[in-house]
Amino acid sequence: MPEGNGTDGSRTRDRDPGLQPERTRLAWRRTTLACAVAASLAGRQTLHSGIDSVSLVVLALVVLAWLAFLALAHRRIRAMHAPRPPALSPRAAAAAVACTVALAALGAATLR
Amino acid sequence: MTDSSGPSEPSRHTGPRGDGRASALSDIRLWFAPERLREEGSTPDYRFSLANERTFLAWLRTAMALVGGGFAVDQFLPGTGRPLRIALALILLAAGALCALRAISHWVRCERAMRRGEDLPTSRFPIALGLAVGVVALLMVIVAAFGWGG
């Protein structure tokens, strides 16, 4: 039993043999990484035309969008520790989508 | 596999759902009202919900890759004519945003179908996205091969 630690009997009994929570946790990590790549490219984009007050504000918003996604992913990853994790809430899903759309919009605004 | 986590409750079908604009609007309202999603039908096996969540995340990654590709076009094809470069970047950014919005809409519809015990929704979006990405890729090959400085 890879996950059975002896002290937590219920957890061992309820362990999903398909490792669904673990796969979902890794999916959130992959998505956070993808978000980091997109955010770095967006940040590079804002500084492309030189550093002024507007580009700094946009850069701050890009970083904020990534941090928001990181926080969402972190919360969801922690929820995956439960033996039977609750379903994702539509609000969290909408927030994750909003981060992606925000990155696209911020990038589009800084195209030269 | 039926309900295994929540109290078993007969699934309440609210009648055949009208496909079209009205249901699209009610889908969007569901994004912000988790309690309304939970009112419908019965809670499916948590593994099904997690699989649906991973599919949502995969679509979100696709959206982020498209957004990143939009930035890459603008930053790494500097020799291309400005209108073409901006157009390609905007197409990819818009496709990314659209893909993200469609990801949550599909997730909500799948979640609700599972709660109601209905068939999962079908979609033409993957085909459309595939064709669009193919066209953009072809354009970029042409731009890279012939269009430098154009």
mmCIF file of C-alpha atoms in Angstrom:
data_model
loop_
_atom_site.group_PDB
_atom_site.id
_atom_site.type_symbol
_atom_site.label_atom_id
_atom_site.label_comp_id
_atom_site.label_asym_id
_atom_site.label_seq_id
_atom_site.Cartn_x
_atom_site.Cartn_y
_atom_site.Cartn_z
ATOM 1 C CA MET A 1 0.000 0.000 0.000
ATOM 2 C CA PRO A 2 1.857 3.053 -1.156
ATOM 3 C CA GLU A 3 -0.247 5.543 0.713
ATOM 4 C CA GLY A 4 -1.278 3.545 3.790
ATOM 5 C CA ASN A 5 0.570 4.974 6.741
ATOM 6 C CA GLY A 6 -1.069 2.745 9.326
ATOM 7 C CA THR A 7 -2.295 5.548 11.543
ATOM 8 C CA ASP A 8 -5.132 6.695 9.311
ATOM 9 C CA GLY A 9 -7.248 3.641 8.703
ATOM 10 C CA SER A 10 -10.142 5.348 6.962
ATOM 11 C CA ARG A 11 -7.827 6.985 4.486
ATOM 12 C CA THR A 12 -6.266 3.675 3.541
ATOM 13 C CA ARG A 13 -9.662 2.040 3.167
ATOM 14 C CA ASP A 14 -11.053 4.851 1.022
ATOM 15 C CA ARG A 15 -7.973 5.180 -1.138
ATOM 16 C CA ASP A 16 -8.995 5.384 -4.772
ATOM 17 C CA PRO A 17 -7.102 2.688 -6.726
ATOM 18 C CA GLY A 18 -7.306 4.938 -9.799
ATOM 19 C CA LEU A 19 -5.447 7.724 -7.939
ATOM 20 C CA GLN A 20 -7.978 10.271 -9.160
ATOM 21 C CA PRO A 21 -7.213 12.930 -6.521
ATOM 22 C CA GLU A 22 -3.506 12.642 -7.240
ATOM 23 C CA ARG A 23 -4.035 12.973 -10.992
ATOM 24 C CA THR A 24 -6.252 15.984 -10.435
ATOM 25 C CA ARG A 25 -3.624 17.537 -8.155
ATOM 26 C CA LEU A 26 -0.972 17.085 -10.834
ATOM 27 C CA ALA A 27 -3.327 18.535 -13.455
ATOM 28 C CA TRP A 28 -3.650 21.689 -11.328
ATOM 29 C CA ARG A 29 0.161 21.852 -11.043
ATOM 30 C CA ARG A 30 0.606 21.487 -14.799
ATOM 31 C CA THR A 31 -1.945 24.182 -15.395
ATOM 32 C CA THR A 32 -0.216 26.505 -12.916
ATOM 33 C CA LEU A 33 3.019 25.925 -14.824
ATOM 34 C CA ALA A 34 1.310 26.691 -18.134
ATOM 35 C CA CYS A 35 -0.091 29.824 -16.536
ATOM 36 C CA ALA A 36 3.434 30.790 -15.398
ATOM 37 C CA VAL A 37 4.734 30.428 -18.958
ATOM 38 C CA ALA A 38 1.887 32.502 -20.391
ATOM 39 C CA ALA A 39 2.351 35.114 -17.647
ATOM 40 C CA SER A 40 6.108 35.383 -18.255
ATOM 41 C CA LEU A 41 5.508 35.896 -21.973
ATOM 42 C CA ALA A 42 2.870 38.497 -21.119
ATOM 43 C CA GLY A 43 5.328 40.209 -18.754
ATOM 44 C CA ARG A 44 8.024 40.195 -21.423
ATOM 45 C CA GLN A 45 5.482 41.714 -23.781
ATOM 46 C CA THR A 46 4.691 44.620 -21.446
ATOM 47 C CA LEU A 47 8.370 45.522 -21.030
ATOM 48 C CA HIS A 48 9.076 45.157 -24.743
ATOM 49 C CA SER A 49 8.356 48.772 -25.564
ATOM 50 C CA GLY A 50 10.369 50.220 -22.705
ATOM 51 C CA ILE A 51 9.569 50.831 -19.068
ATOM 52 C CA ASP A 52 6.986 53.504 -18.336
ATOM 53 C CA SER A 53 4.180 53.853 -15.826
ATOM 54 C CA VAL A 54 1.607 52.135 -18.036
ATOM 55 C CA SER A 55 3.760 49.098 -18.720
ATOM 56 C CA LEU A 56 4.548 48.773 -15.015
ATOM 57 C CA VAL A 57 0.845 48.812 -14.133
ATOM 58 C CA VAL A 58 0.122 46.180 -16.781
ATOM 59 C CA LEU A 59 3.049 44.104 -15.515
ATOM 60 C CA ALA A 60 1.660 44.306 -11.967
ATOM 61 C CA LEU A 61 -1.761 43.145 -13.225
ATOM 62 C CA VAL A 62 -0.139 40.223 -15.068
ATOM 63 C CA VAL A 63 1.686 39.169 -11.910
ATOM 64 C CA LEU A 64 -1.564 39.555 -9.958
ATOM 65 C CA ALA A 65 -3.441 37.310 -12.410
ATOM 66 C CA TRP A 66 -0.780 34.633 -12.032
ATOM 67 C CA LEU A 67 -0.778 34.918 -8.239
ATOM 68 C CA ALA A 68 -4.561 34.605 -8.222
ATOM 69 C CA PHE A 69 -4.322 31.427 -10.271
ATOM 70 C CA LEU A 70 -1.596 30.116 -7.982
ATOM 71 C CA ALA A 71 -3.814 30.737 -4.943
ATOM 72 C CA LEU A 72 -6.781 28.999 -6.594
ATOM 73 C CA ALA A 73 -4.653 26.003 -7.545
ATOM 74 C CA HIS A 74 -3.183 25.840 -4.064
ATOM 75 C CA ARG A 75 -6.632 25.800 -2.453
ATOM 76 C CA ARG A 76 -7.838 23.102 -4.791
ATOM 77 C CA ILE A 77 -4.683 21.007 -4.300
ATOM 78 C CA ARG A 78 -5.246 21.156 -0.556
ATOM 79 C CA ALA A 79 -8.845 20.005 -1.041
ATOM 80 C CA MET A 80 -7.435 16.953 -2.851
ATOM 81 C CA HIS A 81 -6.041 15.646 0.457
ATOM 82 C CA ALA A 82 -9.545 14.503 1.426
ATOM 83 C CA PRO A 83 -10.301 10.852 0.703
ATOM 84 C CA ARG A 84 -13.349 11.920 -1.306
ATOM 85 C CA PRO A 85 -12.670 15.436 -2.532
ATOM 86 C CA PRO A 86 -15.730 17.628 -3.124
ATOM 87 C CA ALA A 87 -16.434 18.747 -6.694
ATOM 88 C CA LEU A 88 -14.825 21.928 -7.979
ATOM 89 C CA SER A 89 -17.018 24.945 -7.300
ATOM 90 C CA PRO A 90 -18.231 26.865 -10.365
ATOM 91 C CA ARG A 91 -16.915 30.066 -8.800
ATOM 92 C CA ALA A 92 -13.364 28.700 -8.608
ATOM 93 C CA ALA A 93 -13.651 27.488 -12.202
ATOM 94 C CA ALA A 94 -14.899 30.908 -13.311
ATOM 95 C CA ALA A 95 -12.009 32.593 -11.465
ATOM 96 C CA ALA A 96 -9.459 30.331 -13.161
ATOM 97 C CA VAL A 97 -10.980 31.176 -16.541
ATOM 98 C CA ALA A 98 -10.972 34.879 -15.630
ATOM 99 C CA CYS A 99 -7.211 34.718 -14.960
ATOM 100 C CA THR A 100 -6.617 33.249 -18.426
ATOM 101 C CA VAL A 101 -8.853 35.777 -20.162
ATOM 102 C CA ALA A 102 -7.193 38.588 -18.191
ATOM 103 C CA LEU A 103 -3.757 37.492 -19.400
ATOM 104 C CA ALA A 104 -5.010 37.473 -22.997
ATOM 105 C CA ALA A 105 -6.640 40.906 -22.617
ATOM 106 C CA LEU A 106 -3.592 42.467 -20.935
ATOM 107 C CA GLY A 107 -1.381 41.054 -23.661
ATOM 108 C CA ALA A 108 -3.674 42.298 -26.416
ATOM 109 C CA ALA A 109 -3.647 45.770 -24.846
ATOM 110 C CA THR A 110 0.155 45.941 -25.026
ATOM 111 C CA LEU A 111 0.563 44.749 -28.628
ATOM 112 C CA ARG A 112 2.430 47.319 -30.627
ATOM 113 C CA MET B 1 -21.888 3.444 -10.599
ATOM 114 C CA THR B 2 -24.408 5.606 -8.861
ATOM 115 C CA ASP B 3 -24.314 7.991 -5.983
ATOM 116 C CA SER B 4 -21.754 6.899 -3.429
ATOM 117 C CA SER B 5 -20.951 9.964 -1.360
ATOM 118 C CA GLY B 6 -24.111 11.957 -0.773
ATOM 119 C CA PRO B 7 -27.513 10.841 0.393
ATOM 120 C CA SER B 8 -29.142 8.926 -2.411
ATOM 121 C CA GLU B 9 -31.936 10.979 -3.798
ATOM 122 C CA PRO B 10 -33.979 10.332 -6.907
ATOM 123 C CA SER B 11 -32.696 12.516 -9.688
ATOM 124 C CA ARG B 12 -35.093 15.314 -10.366
ATOM 125 C CA HIS B 13 -35.436 15.880 -14.047
ATOM 126 C CA THR B 14 -36.717 19.300 -14.827
ATOM 127 C CA GLY B 15 -38.062 18.203 -18.154
ATOM 128 C CA PRO B 16 -36.350 18.256 -21.526
ATOM 129 C CA ARG B 17 -33.939 21.163 -21.700
ATOM 130 C CA GLY B 18 -34.508 23.648 -24.480
ATOM 131 C CA ASP B 19 -31.298 23.866 -26.492
ATOM 132 C CA GLY B 20 -30.346 27.323 -27.628
ATOM 133 C CA ARG B 21 -29.870 30.851 -26.404
ATOM 134 C CA ALA B 22 -31.949 30.558 -23.246
ATOM 135 C CA SER B 23 -29.987 27.568 -21.982
ATOM 136 C CA ALA B 24 -26.696 29.276 -22.825
ATOM 137 C CA LEU B 25 -27.716 32.194 -20.613
ATOM 138 C CA SER B 26 -28.742 29.931 -17.768
ATOM 139 C CA ASP B 27 -25.382 28.144 -18.123
ATOM 140 C CA ILE B 28 -23.586 31.438 -17.566
ATOM 141 C CA ARG B 29 -25.674 32.112 -14.469
ATOM 142 C CA LEU B 30 -24.626 28.701 -13.151
ATOM 143 C CA TRP B 31 -20.945 29.734 -13.234
ATOM 144 C CA PHE B 32 -21.579 32.083 -10.351
ATOM 145 C CA ALA B 33 -24.196 30.136 -8.433
ATOM 146 C CA PRO B 34 -22.748 26.844 -7.180
ATOM 147 C CA GLU B 35 -25.783 26.209 -5.000
ATOM 148 C CA ARG B 36 -28.027 26.133 -8.063
ATOM 149 C CA LEU B 37 -25.833 23.499 -9.708
ATOM 150 C CA ARG B 38 -26.034 21.388 -6.545
ATOM 151 C CA GLU B 39 -29.823 21.641 -6.526
ATOM 152 C CA GLU B 40 -30.090 19.623 -9.715
ATOM 153 C CA GLY B 41 -30.224 15.837 -9.696
ATOM 154 C CA SER B 42 -27.951 13.870 -7.383
ATOM 155 C CA THR B 43 -24.242 14.073 -6.639
ATOM 156 C CA PRO B 44 -22.321 11.814 -9.041
ATOM 157 C CA ASP B 45 -19.396 9.613 -7.990
ATOM 158 C CA TYR B 46 -16.585 11.971 -6.994
ATOM 159 C CA ARG B 47 -14.277 10.298 -9.511
ATOM 160 C CA PHE B 48 -16.506 11.413 -12.378
ATOM 161 C CA SER B 49 -16.439 14.996 -11.113
ATOM 162 C CA LEU B 50 -12.657 14.876 -10.809
ATOM 163 C CA ALA B 51 -12.343 13.511 -14.359
ATOM 164 C CA ASN B 52 -14.543 16.361 -15.567
ATOM 165 C CA GLU B 53 -12.339 18.809 -13.641
ATOM 166 C CA ARG B 54 -9.191 17.433 -15.295
ATOM 167 C CA THR B 55 -10.790 17.798 -18.712
ATOM 168 C CA PHE B 56 -11.603 21.404 -17.819
ATOM 169 C CA LEU B 57 -7.985 21.961 -16.774
ATOM 170 C CA ALA B 58 -6.714 20.400 -20.002
ATOM 171 C CA TRP B 59 -8.845 22.861 -21.984
ATOM 172 C CA LEU B 60 -7.581 25.681 -19.790
ATOM 173 C CA ARG B 61 -3.990 24.671 -20.565
ATOM 174 C CA THR B 62 -4.870 24.649 -24.252
ATOM 175 C CA ALA B 63 -6.239 28.156 -23.832
ATOM 176 C CA MET B 64 -3.056 29.277 -22.049
ATOM 177 C CA ALA B 65 -0.900 27.726 -24.764
ATOM 178 C CA LEU B 66 -2.844 29.696 -27.382
ATOM 179 C CA VAL B 67 -2.439 32.907 -25.356
ATOM 180 C CA GLY B 68 1.284 32.203 -24.962
ATOM 181 C CA GLY B 69 1.482 31.504 -28.694
ATOM 182 C CA GLY B 70 -0.079 34.895 -29.369
ATOM 183 C CA PHE B 71 2.661 36.600 -27.347
ATOM 184 C CA ALA B 72 5.309 34.446 -29.013
ATOM 185 C CA VAL B 73 4.153 35.502 -32.488
ATOM 186 C CA ASP B 74 4.469 39.146 -31.541
ATOM 187 C CA GLN B 75 7.825 38.775 -29.834
ATOM 188 C CA PHE B 76 9.633 36.216 -31.943
ATOM 189 C CA LEU B 77 8.599 37.192 -35.480
ATOM 190 C CA PRO B 78 10.033 40.722 -35.349
ATOM 191 C CA GLY B 79 10.864 40.839 -39.053
ATOM 192 C CA THR B 80 7.242 40.375 -40.081
ATOM 193 C CA GLY B 81 5.148 43.283 -41.232
ATOM 194 C CA ARG B 82 3.336 44.893 -38.328
ATOM 195 C CA PRO B 83 -0.294 44.414 -39.499
ATOM 196 C CA LEU B 84 0.211 40.724 -40.198
ATOM 197 C CA ARG B 85 2.054 40.155 -36.927
ATOM 198 C CA ILE B 86 -0.605 41.946 -34.895
ATOM 199 C CA ALA B 87 -3.380 40.107 -36.736
ATOM 200 C CA LEU B 88 -1.848 36.686 -36.065
ATOM 201 C CA ALA B 89 -1.220 37.567 -32.417
ATOM 202 C CA LEU B 90 -4.769 38.842 -31.961
ATOM 203 C CA ILE B 91 -6.256 35.730 -33.593
ATOM 204 C CA LEU B 92 -4.311 33.497 -31.198
ATOM 205 C CA LEU B 93 -5.137 35.631 -28.135
ATOM 206 C CA ALA B 94 -8.834 35.673 -29.054
ATOM 207 C CA ALA B 95 -8.787 31.918 -29.674
ATOM 208 C CA GLY B 96 -7.217 31.453 -26.237
ATOM 209 C CA ALA B 97 -9.837 33.568 -24.494
ATOM 210 C CA LEU B 98 -12.634 31.799 -26.396
ATOM 211 C CA CYS B 99 -11.154 28.416 -25.515
ATOM 212 C CA ALA B 100 -11.078 29.334 -21.806
ATOM 213 C CA LEU B 101 -14.705 30.518 -21.840
ATOM 214 C CA ARG B 102 -15.788 27.420 -23.697
ATOM 215 C CA ALA B 103 -13.871 25.288 -21.177
ATOM 216 C CA ILE B 104 -16.022 26.457 -18.268
ATOM 217 C CA SER B 105 -19.234 26.313 -20.277
ATOM 218 C CA HIS B 106 -18.501 22.704 -21.257
ATOM 219 C CA TRP B 107 -17.512 21.851 -17.685
ATOM 220 C CA VAL B 108 -20.790 23.210 -16.304
ATOM 221 C CA ARG B 109 -22.851 21.375 -18.909
ATOM 222 C CA CYS B 110 -21.006 18.084 -18.272
ATOM 223 C CA GLU B 111 -21.367 18.477 -14.506
ATOM 224 C CA ARG B 112 -25.095 19.091 -14.853
ATOM 225 C CA ALA B 113 -25.563 16.205 -17.290
ATOM 226 C CA MET B 114 -23.840 13.900 -14.789
ATOM 227 C CA ARG B 115 -26.053 15.140 -11.954
ATOM 228 C CA ARG B 116 -29.175 14.579 -14.018
ATOM 229 C CA GLY B 117 -27.995 11.235 -15.389
ATOM 230 C CA GLU B 118 -28.211 12.512 -18.961
ATOM 231 C CA ASP B 119 -25.824 11.902 -21.845
ATOM 232 C CA LEU B 120 -22.756 14.139 -21.895
ATOM 233 C CA PRO B 121 -23.078 17.097 -24.268
ATOM 234 C CA THR B 122 -21.456 16.808 -27.680
ATOM 235 C CA SER B 123 -19.610 19.676 -29.254
ATOM 236 C CA ARG B 124 -18.163 20.842 -32.559
ATOM 237 C CA PHE B 125 -15.683 23.091 -30.793
ATOM 238 C CA PRO B 126 -12.682 20.713 -30.953
ATOM 239 C CA ILE B 127 -13.045 20.400 -34.745
ATOM 240 C CA ALA B 128 -13.392 24.159 -35.153
ATOM 241 C CA LEU B 129 -10.370 24.825 -32.938
ATOM 242 C CA GLY B 130 -8.318 22.210 -34.764
ATOM 243 C CA LEU B 131 -9.126 23.755 -38.139
ATOM 244 C CA ALA B 132 -8.393 27.281 -36.891
ATOM 245 C CA VAL B 133 -5.041 26.275 -35.402
ATOM 246 C CA GLY B 134 -4.181 24.471 -38.637
ATOM 247 C CA VAL B 135 -4.946 27.563 -40.719
ATOM 248 C CA VAL B 136 -2.926 29.837 -38.406
ATOM 249 C CA ALA B 137 0.000 27.392 -38.434
ATOM 250 C CA LEU B 138 -0.062 27.277 -42.232
ATOM 251 C CA LEU B 139 -0.132 31.081 -42.374
ATOM 252 C CA MET B 140 2.848 31.276 -40.036
ATOM 253 C CA VAL B 141 4.822 28.804 -42.151
ATOM 254 C CA ILE B 142 4.121 30.949 -45.184
ATOM 255 C CA VAL B 143 5.060 34.110 -43.281
ATOM 256 C CA ALA B 144 8.274 32.541 -41.974
ATOM 257 C CA ALA B 145 9.258 31.125 -45.357
ATOM 258 C CA PHE B 146 8.411 34.002 -47.685
ATOM 259 C CA GLY B 147 7.081 36.947 -45.775
ATOM 260 C CA TRP B 148 10.082 38.236 -43.802
ATOM 261 C CA GLY B 149 9.957 41.982 -43.849
ATOM 262 C CA GLY B 150 6.673 41.819 -45.786
#
